[in-house]
Amino acid sequence: MAPNSTNLSKLDISNARISDTIPDWFWGLSPSSVILNISHNRISGVLPDLTFKFPDIRGIDLSYNNFEGTIPPVAPGVIYLILSNNKFSGSIASLLCGITGEFFQYLDLSDNQLSGSLPNCSIRWQRLSVLDLANNNFSGKIPNSVDSGCSIKSLHLSNNIMDVGHNKFSGKIPAWIGDSLSDLVVLSLRSNQFRGMLPIPLCNLSTFQVLDLSLNNVAGAIPKCLANLTSMSQKESSDDATNILYVSYREQTLYKDYAQLVWKGVDSLYKNTLGLVKSIDLSNNRLFGEIPEAITSLVGLISLNLSTNALTGPIPPKLGQFSSLNSLDLSKNQLTGEIPESFSELHSLGVLDLSNNRLSGKIPTSTKLQSFDAPAYMGNPQLCGSPLQNKCPEKEPVHESPTIPVHDDKEGFAFEGLCVSIFLGFFTGFWGVCGTLMLNRSWRTTYFKFLGDMKDRIYVFMAVNKANLQRQLGSC
C-alpha cells in the first residue's frame, strides 16, 4: 500500500494475517477515510489519537488484535466503534464523553482489560442499539445517563464488578432498564455483584428473549409479573429478533447479537442461532420463596435455570407443559414434594438437574425421565425409583375389615320402628298374661289347677307306655 494514498474513503485490511505493529505513516495514510477496518489480525502496539488522524471517521473496527494501552479519543461523529478482544486497559471516561454524535449506534469494548467506573457525563445516544462492555474489570456504578433516550436492544455488562449503589437505585439492578429500554431483546448482567430484589419494571420488556442475571447476589422472591414477558410465552422464534441493522457510511450493516449461556452445564456462545433461544438464567443468587405459578405461562422457553438459590415449595406441575424446553436446572434449592407426573411429557428435554433438594416420592416413569443419569436426582434422600438405586417400598396389600351396612335415613327410620314394634308386642303379651294371673285370684287358681291336671295326665301317659314297653321286651 502506497504511503501517499490520501483519498481512500474506506480503509480495510481485515483478516490479512498481519502480526506486526502498524507503522506511523499508516495512520496518516488517508485522513479522509470514513471507514477503518483492520480487525481479525494479530496487530500489536498502542493507538495514536484517532481524532486528528481520522477527523471524519464514521466506523472503526479494530477487534481481534493485540492492541494495548488506553483507548484514545475518536472523532465525535463516529457511528460505530468496535474494539473488542484486545488488551486495552485503563479508563474509558474521556472516550465515552467525547462521542457526542446523535447517530452513534454501536459500541463494543468487550473482552479487554478496561477498568474504573463508567462516566456519568451527559450522554445523548438516542440511536444506540448495542452496548457491549462484557468481560472487563469495571467497578463502581451504572450511571443514570446510560438510559437517556437510548433505543438499546442488546445490553451486555457481564463479568464485571458492577455496583449501582450511592444513588436512587442503590444496591439494585437499575429499574430504568425496564422503563427506558423497551426494545431490549438480550440482557446479560451475569457474574457481577448486583444485589437487592429483581426490579418489577423488568417485566415491562415484552421483547425479552434472553435474561441472564446469574452469579450475582440478587435476593427476594421471583416476581409473578414475569408472565408479562410475552415473547417468552410464544413458541415461535426468529433470527430477526437478534439481528440489528445499523448504518455504516452509505450502507446498512447487520449486527448479529450473541449471548454466553450455560447450556448442558457448559458455557456456550450463541450467535447465529441466538434468535431461536429463549432463556432465563437466575442461578447462583439468593432468591427465596416458591417458584411462582406465573412463570409457567412462559411456554416458549428453551432453557430455565433457577439453580443454587433458596427456593422452597413444590415444583409447579405446569412446567411439564413446556414442550420446547431443552434444559431445566432446579438443583441446589430446598424444593419439596414429588416430581410432577407431567414431567413425563417433556419429550424435548435434553438436560435435567433436580439434585440436592428435598424432593420425595417416586420418580415418574417415562422413557425420558429414566434416560437421565442418577446424579440428576441425587441429594434427595426421600426420592426413589429408577435411575436411583433407592428402590421404592412395595405397597402392602390392603385387608378389608368387616363393614357395617350403611343405611340411608329412610331405612334407618324403618329399622328403628320394627324394633319398637317387637318390644311393645313382647311387653304387651307377657304382661297381658302374667299381670292378669297376678291380679285375679280366681283366674290364677284355675290356671294353676289346669297346669296340675296337665302334669298328671302326662305322667299317667308316660307310666302306662313305659309298662307296656317293658312287658313286650320281657316276652321276647
Short mmCIF file of N, CA and C in Angstrom, two decimals, residues 16-88:
data_model
loop_
_atom_site.label_atom_id
_atom_site.label_comp_id
_atom_site.label_asym_id
_atom_site.label_seq_id
_atom_site.Cartn_x
_atom_site.Cartn_y
_atom_site.Cartn_z
N ALA A 16 -6.06 -10.16 7.30
CA ALA A 16 -4.88 -10.18 6.42
C ALA A 16 -3.70 -10.91 7.06
N ARG A 17 -3.88 -11.49 8.23
CA ARG A 17 -2.84 -12.24 8.93
C ARG A 17 -1.62 -11.38 9.26
N ILE A 18 -1.87 -10.12 9.51
CA ILE A 18 -0.78 -9.21 9.88
C ILE A 18 -0.46 -9.42 11.36
N SER A 19 0.81 -9.59 11.66
CA SER A 19 1.20 -9.86 13.05
C SER A 19 2.32 -8.94 13.51
N ASP A 20 2.27 -7.71 13.10
CA ASP A 20 3.33 -6.75 13.44
C ASP A 20 2.68 -5.49 13.99
N THR A 21 3.48 -4.54 14.36
CA THR A 21 2.96 -3.23 14.74
C THR A 21 2.69 -2.42 13.48
N ILE A 22 1.83 -1.44 13.60
CA ILE A 22 1.49 -0.61 12.45
C ILE A 22 2.45 0.58 12.40
N PRO A 23 3.07 0.82 11.25
CA PRO A 23 4.00 1.97 11.15
C PRO A 23 3.26 3.29 11.26
N ASP A 24 3.97 4.32 11.66
CA ASP A 24 3.36 5.63 11.88
C ASP A 24 2.72 6.19 10.62
N TRP A 25 3.35 5.93 9.45
CA TRP A 25 2.82 6.52 8.23
C TRP A 25 1.42 5.99 7.89
N PHE A 26 1.08 4.78 8.41
CA PHE A 26 -0.23 4.20 8.10
C PHE A 26 -1.36 5.08 8.64
N TRP A 27 -1.16 5.63 9.83
CA TRP A 27 -2.23 6.40 10.46
C TRP A 27 -2.49 7.72 9.73
N GLY A 28 -1.53 8.19 8.96
CA GLY A 28 -1.73 9.42 8.18
C GLY A 28 -1.98 9.13 6.73
N LEU A 29 -2.24 7.85 6.42
CA LEU A 29 -2.38 7.43 5.03
C LEU A 29 -3.56 8.09 4.33
N SER A 30 -4.70 8.13 4.98
CA SER A 30 -5.90 8.66 4.33
C SER A 30 -6.79 9.34 5.36
N PRO A 31 -6.51 10.60 5.67
CA PRO A 31 -7.30 11.32 6.68
C PRO A 31 -8.77 11.45 6.33
N SER A 32 -9.09 11.30 5.04
CA SER A 32 -10.49 11.46 4.63
C SER A 32 -11.29 10.16 4.76
N SER A 33 -10.66 9.10 5.20
CA SER A 33 -11.37 7.82 5.33
C SER A 33 -12.51 7.94 6.34
N VAL A 34 -13.61 7.29 6.00
CA VAL A 34 -14.75 7.27 6.91
C VAL A 34 -14.95 5.88 7.52
N ILE A 35 -14.34 4.87 6.94
CA ILE A 35 -14.42 3.51 7.47
C ILE A 35 -13.00 2.97 7.65
N LEU A 36 -12.69 2.49 8.85
CA LEU A 36 -11.39 1.89 9.14
C LEU A 36 -11.62 0.50 9.72
N ASN A 37 -11.16 -0.51 9.01
CA ASN A 37 -11.34 -1.90 9.46
C ASN A 37 -10.02 -2.65 9.35
N ILE A 38 -9.41 -2.92 10.49
CA ILE A 38 -8.18 -3.73 10.50
C ILE A 38 -8.37 -4.91 11.47
N SER A 39 -9.61 -5.38 11.55
CA SER A 39 -9.95 -6.43 12.50
C SER A 39 -9.41 -7.79 12.09
N HIS A 40 -9.42 -8.73 13.05
CA HIS A 40 -9.03 -10.12 12.82
C HIS A 40 -7.63 -10.25 12.25
N ASN A 41 -6.71 -9.61 12.92
CA ASN A 41 -5.29 -9.80 12.65
C ASN A 41 -4.60 -10.09 13.99
N ARG A 42 -3.31 -9.93 14.01
CA ARG A 42 -2.58 -10.05 15.27
C ARG A 42 -1.69 -8.83 15.47
N ILE A 43 -2.27 -7.68 15.16
CA ILE A 43 -1.53 -6.43 15.23
C ILE A 43 -1.40 -5.98 16.68
N SER A 44 -0.23 -5.53 17.04
CA SER A 44 0.02 -5.07 18.41
C SER A 44 0.41 -3.60 18.40
N GLY A 45 0.66 -3.07 19.59
CA GLY A 45 1.08 -1.68 19.70
C GLY A 45 0.03 -0.83 20.38
N VAL A 46 0.31 0.48 20.41
CA VAL A 46 -0.55 1.45 21.07
C VAL A 46 -1.18 2.35 20.01
N LEU A 47 -2.45 2.67 20.17
CA LEU A 47 -3.14 3.51 19.20
C LEU A 47 -2.79 4.98 19.40
N PRO A 48 -2.67 5.72 18.29
CA PRO A 48 -2.49 7.18 18.40
C PRO A 48 -3.84 7.85 18.62
N ASP A 49 -3.84 9.15 18.75
CA ASP A 49 -5.09 9.91 18.89
C ASP A 49 -5.81 9.90 17.54
N LEU A 50 -6.90 9.16 17.46
CA LEU A 50 -7.60 9.00 16.19
C LEU A 50 -8.46 10.20 15.83
N THR A 51 -8.63 11.13 16.75
CA THR A 51 -9.43 12.32 16.46
C THR A 51 -8.79 13.14 15.35
N PHE A 52 -7.48 13.25 15.40
CA PHE A 52 -6.77 14.05 14.40
C PHE A 52 -6.37 13.21 13.19
N LYS A 53 -6.16 11.91 13.39
CA LYS A 53 -5.76 11.06 12.27
C LYS A 53 -6.92 10.84 11.30
N PHE A 54 -8.13 10.66 11.86
CA PHE A 54 -9.32 10.41 11.02
C PHE A 54 -10.46 11.30 11.53
N PRO A 55 -10.44 12.59 11.18
CA PRO A 55 -11.44 13.53 11.73
C PRO A 55 -12.86 13.26 11.24
N ASP A 56 -13.00 12.63 10.07
CA ASP A 56 -14.33 12.40 9.52
C ASP A 56 -14.78 10.94 9.66
N ILE A 57 -14.09 10.19 10.48
CA ILE A 57 -14.36 8.76 10.59
C ILE A 57 -15.79 8.51 11.09
N ARG A 58 -16.43 7.48 10.53
CA ARG A 58 -17.77 7.10 10.96
C ARG A 58 -17.81 5.68 11.54
N GLY A 59 -16.91 4.85 11.08
CA GLY A 59 -16.90 3.48 11.59
C GLY A 59 -15.48 2.98 11.82
N ILE A 60 -15.23 2.39 13.02
CA ILE A 60 -13.91 1.86 13.38
C ILE A 60 -14.08 0.45 13.91
N ASP A 61 -13.35 -0.49 13.30
CA ASP A 61 -13.35 -1.87 13.77
C ASP A 61 -11.91 -2.35 13.89
N LEU A 62 -11.44 -2.43 15.14
CA LEU A 62 -10.08 -2.90 15.42
C LEU A 62 -10.12 -4.19 16.23
N SER A 63 -11.22 -4.90 16.18
CA SER A 63 -11.42 -6.07 17.04
C SER A 63 -10.49 -7.22 16.67
N TYR A 64 -10.29 -8.12 17.65
CA TYR A 64 -9.49 -9.33 17.47
C TYR A 64 -8.06 -9.02 17.01
N ASN A 65 -7.40 -8.22 17.83
CA ASN A 65 -5.98 -7.94 17.65
C ASN A 65 -5.31 -7.96 19.03
N ASN A 66 -4.13 -7.39 19.10
CA ASN A 66 -3.39 -7.35 20.37
C ASN A 66 -3.04 -5.92 20.77
N PHE A 67 -3.90 -4.97 20.41
CA PHE A 67 -3.66 -3.58 20.81
C PHE A 67 -3.70 -3.47 22.33
N GLU A 68 -2.90 -2.56 22.86
CA GLU A 68 -2.84 -2.39 24.31
C GLU A 68 -2.79 -0.91 24.65
N GLY A 69 -2.70 -0.63 25.95
CA GLY A 69 -2.70 0.75 26.40
C GLY A 69 -4.11 1.29 26.53
N THR A 70 -4.23 2.57 26.77
CA THR A 70 -5.55 3.19 26.90
C THR A 70 -6.15 3.46 25.53
N ILE A 71 -7.47 3.54 25.49
CA ILE A 71 -8.16 3.82 24.24
C ILE A 71 -8.15 5.33 24.03
N PRO A 72 -7.62 5.80 22.90
CA PRO A 72 -7.55 7.25 22.67
C PRO A 72 -8.90 7.80 22.25
N PRO A 73 -9.08 9.11 22.28
CA PRO A 73 -10.32 9.72 21.79
C PRO A 73 -10.51 9.45 20.31
N VAL A 74 -11.76 9.44 19.88
CA VAL A 74 -12.09 9.28 18.46
C VAL A 74 -12.93 10.47 18.03
N ALA A 75 -13.16 10.57 16.74
CA ALA A 75 -13.96 11.67 16.22
C ALA A 75 -15.36 11.64 16.83
N PRO A 76 -15.90 12.79 17.21
CA PRO A 76 -17.20 12.83 17.90
C PRO A 76 -18.36 12.32 17.06
N GLY A 77 -18.20 12.31 15.72
CA GLY A 77 -19.30 11.89 14.86
C GLY A 77 -19.29 10.42 14.51
N VAL A 78 -18.51 9.60 15.21
CA VAL A 78 -18.43 8.18 14.88
C VAL A 78 -19.80 7.51 15.07
N ILE A 79 -20.09 6.54 14.20
CA ILE A 79 -21.36 5.81 14.26
C ILE A 79 -21.19 4.48 14.99
N TYR A 80 -20.11 3.78 14.71
CA TYR A 80 -19.87 2.54 15.44
C TYR A 80 -18.39 2.43 15.78
N LEU A 81 -18.13 1.82 16.94
CA LEU A 81 -16.77 1.66 17.44
C LEU A 81 -16.65 0.25 18.02
N ILE A 82 -15.84 -0.58 17.36
CA ILE A 82 -15.70 -1.98 17.77
C ILE A 82 -14.23 -2.23 18.10
N LEU A 83 -13.94 -2.38 19.39
CA LEU A 83 -12.56 -2.59 19.85
C LEU A 83 -12.45 -3.86 20.69
N SER A 84 -13.34 -4.78 20.52
CA SER A 84 -13.39 -5.97 21.36
C SER A 84 -12.22 -6.90 21.11
N ASN A 85 -11.96 -7.76 22.11
CA ASN A 85 -10.93 -8.79 22.03
C ASN A 85 -9.55 -8.22 21.71
N ASN A 86 -9.13 -7.29 22.56
CA ASN A 86 -7.78 -6.76 22.53
C ASN A 86 -7.24 -6.76 23.95
N LYS A 87 -6.26 -5.92 24.21
CA LYS A 87 -5.66 -5.83 25.54
C LYS A 87 -5.69 -4.40 26.06
N PHE A 88 -6.70 -3.65 25.63
CA PHE A 88 -6.83 -2.28 26.10
C PHE A 88 -7.06 -2.27 27.61
#
